Amino acid sequence: MRWAFRYLWILLSIGVVGGGCAKGTREVVLKHTNGQIKSRGKFKDGLATGPFVFWYPSGVKESEGLYEGGEQTGRWVYFHPSGSKAREGEFADGLQEGVWIDWHPNGQKALSEELRAGKREGLVLAWDAEGNLLFRETYADDQLEGSATYYHAEGGTKAEGSYRSGLPHGPWSYFHENGEREAEGNFDQGDRVGPWVFWHPNGEKRQEGNYADGLPDGVWARWYDSGVRQDRVTYRQGRRDGPFIAWGPTGIKLEEGSIVDEAVYAETSEENSTAAADPTSSDEGRPEMGRSRDRFSGQIKTWLGGGRSMVSNFQGGKLHGPRRLLDADGKVVSEDYFRDGELVRGAGR
């Protein structure tokens, strides 16, 4: 704890730690390099005792409280450099005990936490500088345990669920700022598991699929906010692997084919590829559904509008074999041929 280290530094500075500790009681005053008083307090038989006060170099009070036998005890108060109260609570045997309160520099309450022997134990509440409640968490032995609720800055629940041994566990629910459901699903010791469903702010379903050990697995479907289906992709142990279909906003099929072993998180950073990285965000660990052609395999059919379509063949993510343009009746309009991504016949060759 920073105050304990500060106390040790004081003792070292005045030579009352180690051999030759002074006997009796004496007052010690330390100063900043600019001449302002840094601390004032008494030592008895080499141990801090009684009231102590600390100041910033500006002369503004930094903290004040009691020592007994060299340990902080009773009520301590800490201040911001501006002079407003920053933190207040009780010490017992040198450790924080009971309810501690933090304040923002503007005087708004910032944090309320229950502590036992210096560890969080019980309810923790946090507010922003405008006084809006940000979260309500429960701790046991300094770890998140039990129910937790997180709030939007404008009010209303953002996420709610439970923790076990510091990890999200059991059902979690998420909500948009307008109060509509955003996502629902389950965690198992920090991993998303089983079916998860996501919704657009207007209440229309956005996406749904299954997780296994924190990774998308099986068929995932997505919809436009109009309710029209957007695409359907197959996953295997967190990687796109299998058939897919994509539709346009009007419901017209755009593309159909197969993907082989494409990383789910190709469009996201490695840090947010873990489902439990931030359980308060419904998007954390949600699979990106866009497709890159470098993992296409087999025959891919793309609809071009006006009834026309393009049938292409891929191997190892590269065009390989015939590519045909078809009219509305399915008749071949033109054809070219590729080998390992290179055009070898057609288009003027």
XYZ file of C-alpha atoms in Angstrom:
349
model
C 0.000 0.000 0.000
C 1.426 3.361 -0.992
C 0.882 4.911 2.460
C 2.798 2.120 4.158
C 5.701 2.615 1.745
C 5.620 6.347 2.376
C 5.767 5.723 6.105
C 8.768 3.418 5.656
C 10.493 6.070 3.567
C 9.957 8.632 6.322
C 11.514 6.350 8.890
C 14.513 5.678 6.679
C 14.929 9.397 5.988
C 15.188 10.357 9.633
C 17.203 7.339 10.691
C 14.755 5.717 13.075
C 14.634 2.385 11.273
C 17.290 -0.195 12.014
C 19.953 -0.059 14.665
C 20.196 2.790 17.077
C 16.491 3.753 17.154
C 15.847 6.817 19.248
C 14.173 6.332 22.625
C 11.355 8.477 23.970
C 8.964 10.668 21.981
C 9.892 13.371 19.492
C 8.157 15.324 16.756
C 9.555 15.024 13.231
C 8.927 17.522 10.435
C 9.995 16.775 6.849
C 10.072 19.326 4.024
C 9.791 19.277 0.237
C 12.729 20.596 -1.787
C 10.839 23.873 -2.232
C 10.760 24.384 1.525
C 7.101 23.503 2.028
C 6.367 21.149 4.899
C 5.907 17.584 3.649
C 4.876 15.794 6.846
C 4.530 16.351 10.561
C 4.121 13.713 13.267
C 5.570 12.115 16.386
C 7.637 9.015 16.929
C 7.777 7.068 20.167
C 10.624 4.634 20.627
C 11.232 4.772 16.875
C 7.597 4.113 15.857
C 5.114 6.598 14.401
C 2.430 7.416 16.921
C -0.473 9.808 17.184
C -1.715 12.295 14.553
C 0.193 12.627 11.258
C -0.361 15.156 8.479
C 1.075 15.127 4.929
C 1.115 18.022 2.434
C 1.676 18.415 -1.318
C 4.604 20.631 -2.446
C 1.991 23.322 -3.095
C 1.149 23.450 0.594
C -2.238 21.787 0.134
C -2.959 19.015 2.629
C -2.524 15.535 1.091
C -3.652 13.256 3.939
C -4.126 13.056 7.684
C -4.759 10.350 10.253
C -3.405 8.422 13.212
C -0.560 5.989 13.775
C -0.334 3.537 16.644
C 2.767 1.445 17.168
C 3.979 2.319 13.667
C 0.737 1.283 11.925
C -2.055 3.391 10.477
C -5.182 3.209 12.604
C -8.565 4.847 12.874
C -9.974 7.248 10.311
C -7.743 8.547 7.521
C -8.646 11.230 4.999
C -6.902 11.877 1.672
C -7.223 14.969 -0.518
C -6.861 15.884 -4.193
C -4.164 18.460 -5.098
C -7.022 20.953 -5.415
C -7.835 20.467 -1.736
C -11.112 18.603 -2.169
C -11.562 15.286 -0.375
C -10.325 12.264 -2.392
C -10.723 9.229 -0.114
C -11.792 8.438 3.434
C -12.043 5.341 5.601
C -10.823 3.400 8.622
C -7.618 1.465 9.284
C -7.221 -1.437 11.704
C -3.788 -2.950 12.376
C -2.397 -1.048 9.401
C -4.977 -2.370 6.912
C -8.047 -0.707 5.415
C -11.238 -1.886 7.097
C -14.941 -1.240 6.579
C -16.512 1.103 4.034
C -14.132 3.386 2.111
C -15.367 6.257 -0.038
C -13.622 7.973 -2.979
C -14.629 11.323 -4.498
C -14.000 12.952 -7.860
C -12.150 16.306 -7.773
C -15.498 18.061 -8.341
C -16.870 16.611 -5.109
C -19.058 13.914 -6.676
C -18.795 10.484 -5.082
C -16.619 8.168 -7.216
C -16.411 4.851 -5.350
C -17.784 3.045 -2.328
C -16.152 -0.232 -1.358
C -16.350 -2.608 1.582
C -12.948 -3.813 2.769
C -11.793 -6.414 5.244
C -8.120 -6.589 6.227
C -7.257 -4.539 3.132
C -9.208 -6.739 0.693
C -12.511 -6.077 -1.014
C -15.289 -7.986 0.702
C -18.879 -7.155 -0.159
C -20.478 -4.422 -2.229
C -18.541 -2.045 -4.516
C -20.274 0.884 -6.247
C -18.814 3.379 -8.740
C -20.089 6.673 -10.177
C -18.852 9.018 -12.899
C -18.038 12.683 -12.288
C -21.638 13.646 -13.088
C -23.020 11.383 -10.390
C -24.275 8.606 -12.671
C -23.978 5.078 -11.267
C -21.525 3.059 -13.400
C -21.554 -0.367 -11.773
C -22.547 -2.444 -8.769
C -20.250 -5.392 -8.020
C -19.878 -7.938 -5.222
C -16.530 -9.230 -3.941
C -15.313 -12.082 -1.751
C -11.674 -12.267 -0.655
C -10.738 -9.499 -3.140
C -12.274 -11.338 -6.132
C -15.477 -10.644 -8.030
C -18.075 -13.066 -6.711
C -21.832 -13.129 -7.193
C -24.090 -10.660 -8.957
C -22.897 -7.592 -10.876
C -24.710 -4.871 -12.803
C -23.221 -2.273 -15.167
C -24.990 0.880 -16.340
C -24.976 3.208 -19.326
C -23.733 6.713 -18.507
C -27.148 8.088 -19.460
C -28.892 5.610 -17.172
C -30.387 2.163 -17.658
C -28.754 -1.239 -17.374
C -25.912 -2.035 -19.790
C -25.042 -5.556 -18.612
C -25.904 -7.854 -15.732
C -24.759 -11.284 -14.650
C -22.696 -13.130 -12.059
C -19.069 -13.945 -11.316
C -17.431 -16.977 -9.781
C -13.837 -16.752 -8.536
C -13.332 -13.536 -10.492
C -14.680 -14.841 -13.820
C -18.109 -14.355 -15.440
C -20.206 -17.459 -14.865
C -23.818 -18.310 -15.661
C -26.369 -16.258 -17.618
C -25.533 -12.705 -18.734
C -27.830 -10.144 -20.352
C -26.942 -6.950 -22.237
C -29.066 -3.945 -23.172
C -28.849 -1.076 -25.640
C -29.043 2.506 -24.364
C -32.697 2.630 -25.443
C -33.480 -0.306 -23.139
C -33.880 -2.910 -25.902
C -32.130 -6.255 -25.437
C -28.647 -6.383 -26.980
C -27.450 -9.910 -26.186
C -28.113 -12.944 -24.001
C -26.090 -16.053 -23.285
C -24.107 -18.036 -20.740
C -20.531 -18.058 -19.454
C -18.679 -20.993 -17.950
C -15.734 -19.752 -15.865
C -14.987 -16.918 -18.287
C -15.806 -18.703 -21.561
C -18.942 -18.102 -23.607
C -20.803 -21.382 -23.979
C -24.000 -22.628 -25.592
C -26.427 -20.518 -27.613
C -26.003 -16.728 -27.763
C -28.422 -14.261 -29.346
C -27.758 -10.620 -30.314
C -30.294 -7.923 -31.261
C -30.258 -4.614 -33.128
C -31.281 -1.466 -31.185
C -34.692 -1.587 -32.900
C -35.390 -5.030 -31.401
C -34.778 -7.040 -34.582
C -32.521 -10.064 -34.181
C -28.948 -9.298 -35.250
C -27.034 -12.558 -34.871
C -27.247 -15.952 -33.208
C -25.133 -19.048 -32.876
C -23.397 -21.407 -30.495
C -20.165 -21.191 -28.492
C -18.024 -24.101 -27.311
C -15.189 -23.371 -24.871
C -15.432 -19.663 -25.667
C -15.252 -20.076 -29.460
C -17.993 -19.919 -32.129
C -18.941 -23.417 -33.214
C -21.573 -24.616 -35.663
C -23.895 -22.510 -37.813
C -24.131 -18.769 -37.117
C -26.799 -16.589 -38.719
C -27.063 -12.824 -39.092
C -29.897 -10.438 -40.040
C -30.179 -6.856 -41.250
C -31.967 -4.445 -38.892
C -34.960 -4.715 -41.226
C -35.333 -8.361 -40.216
C -34.114 -9.671 -43.593
C -31.527 -12.442 -43.255
C -27.991 -11.353 -44.119
C -25.759 -14.418 -44.056
C -25.226 -17.869 -42.611
C -21.718 -19.128 -41.869
C -20.391 -22.405 -40.440
C -17.722 -22.461 -37.719
C -15.559 -25.218 -36.345
C -13.647 -24.583 -33.108
C -13.616 -20.854 -33.693
C -12.706 -20.859 -37.389
C -14.918 -20.429 -40.438
C -15.020 -23.850 -41.978
C -17.884 -25.066 -44.141
C -20.774 -23.761 -46.244
C -21.954 -20.155 -46.232
C -24.768 -18.156 -47.841
C -25.121 -14.369 -48.103
C -28.203 -12.287 -48.964
C -28.658 -8.636 -49.872
C -30.824 -6.134 -47.937
C -33.819 -6.943 -50.148
C -33.497 -10.684 -49.541
C -31.861 -11.522 -52.864
C -29.205 -14.209 -52.568
C -25.762 -12.734 -53.269
C -23.295 -15.556 -52.757
C -23.100 -19.200 -51.779
C -20.213 -21.575 -51.328
C -17.740 -22.958 -48.830
C -14.906 -21.638 -46.670
C -12.016 -23.738 -45.388
C -10.331 -23.018 -42.044
C -10.530 -19.218 -41.968
C -9.738 -17.533 -38.643
C -12.806 -16.102 -36.918
C -10.922 -13.082 -35.645
C -9.191 -12.124 -38.872
C -10.726 -8.640 -38.618
C -10.072 -8.150 -34.894
C -7.019 -7.823 -32.697
C -5.574 -10.743 -30.776
C -6.392 -9.011 -27.496
C -10.166 -9.116 -28.011
C -10.332 -12.639 -29.380
C -10.948 -13.992 -25.872
C -14.610 -14.140 -24.954
C -13.985 -13.279 -21.314
C -11.738 -10.286 -21.980
C -14.520 -7.857 -21.099
C -17.799 -9.456 -19.992
C -19.433 -6.014 -19.724
C -19.357 -5.667 -23.541
C -21.655 -7.838 -25.644
C -19.383 -7.383 -28.689
C -16.347 -8.830 -26.905
C -15.829 -12.262 -28.478
C -18.722 -11.893 -30.945
C -17.609 -13.370 -34.299
C -17.128 -11.076 -37.269
C -19.169 -12.452 -40.138
C -17.422 -10.894 -43.142
C -15.666 -13.290 -45.502
C -12.276 -13.027 -47.201
C -11.725 -15.012 -50.373
C -8.328 -16.321 -49.361
C -10.035 -19.320 -47.738
C -12.723 -20.056 -50.326
C -12.809 -23.639 -51.543
C -14.812 -25.492 -54.168
C -17.582 -23.877 -56.191
C -18.772 -20.369 -55.272
C -21.892 -18.904 -56.837
C -22.354 -15.131 -56.857
C -25.603 -13.403 -57.914
C -24.988 -10.221 -59.922
C -28.472 -8.776 -60.319
C -30.806 -8.842 -63.276
C -30.991 -12.599 -62.876
C -27.354 -13.071 -63.853
C -24.886 -15.068 -61.777
C -21.215 -16.011 -61.702
C -20.038 -19.537 -60.892
C -16.371 -19.692 -59.857
C -14.135 -22.486 -58.683
C -11.561 -22.038 -55.910
C -8.706 -24.135 -54.626
C -6.708 -23.059 -51.593
C -8.307 -19.634 -51.718
C -7.343 -19.026 -55.369
C -9.412 -19.151 -58.542
C -8.761 -22.520 -60.109
C -10.740 -24.023 -62.968
C -13.631 -22.600 -65.007
C -15.451 -19.371 -64.162
C -18.782 -18.940 -65.943
C -21.141 -15.998 -66.323
C -24.765 -17.201 -66.544
C -27.887 -15.381 -67.720
C -31.261 -15.406 -65.964
C -32.101 -18.757 -67.566
C -28.872 -20.352 -66.390
C -27.261 -20.370 -69.848
C -23.528 -19.704 -70.146
C -22.851 -16.190 -71.454
C -19.063 -16.303 -71.156
C -16.392 -18.545 -69.705
C -12.754 -18.242 -68.731
C -10.302 -20.539 -67.005
C -7.890 -20.026 -64.095
C -4.968 -21.984 -62.697
C -3.634 -21.114 -59.216
C -5.235 -17.688 -59.431
C -3.862 -16.866 -62.892
C -6.103 -16.398 -65.937
C -4.987 -18.905 -68.597
C -7.914 -18.856 -71.027
C -10.709 -16.422 -71.850
C -11.092 -12.634 -71.612
C -9.181 -12.193 -74.868
C -6.595 -14.909 -74.280
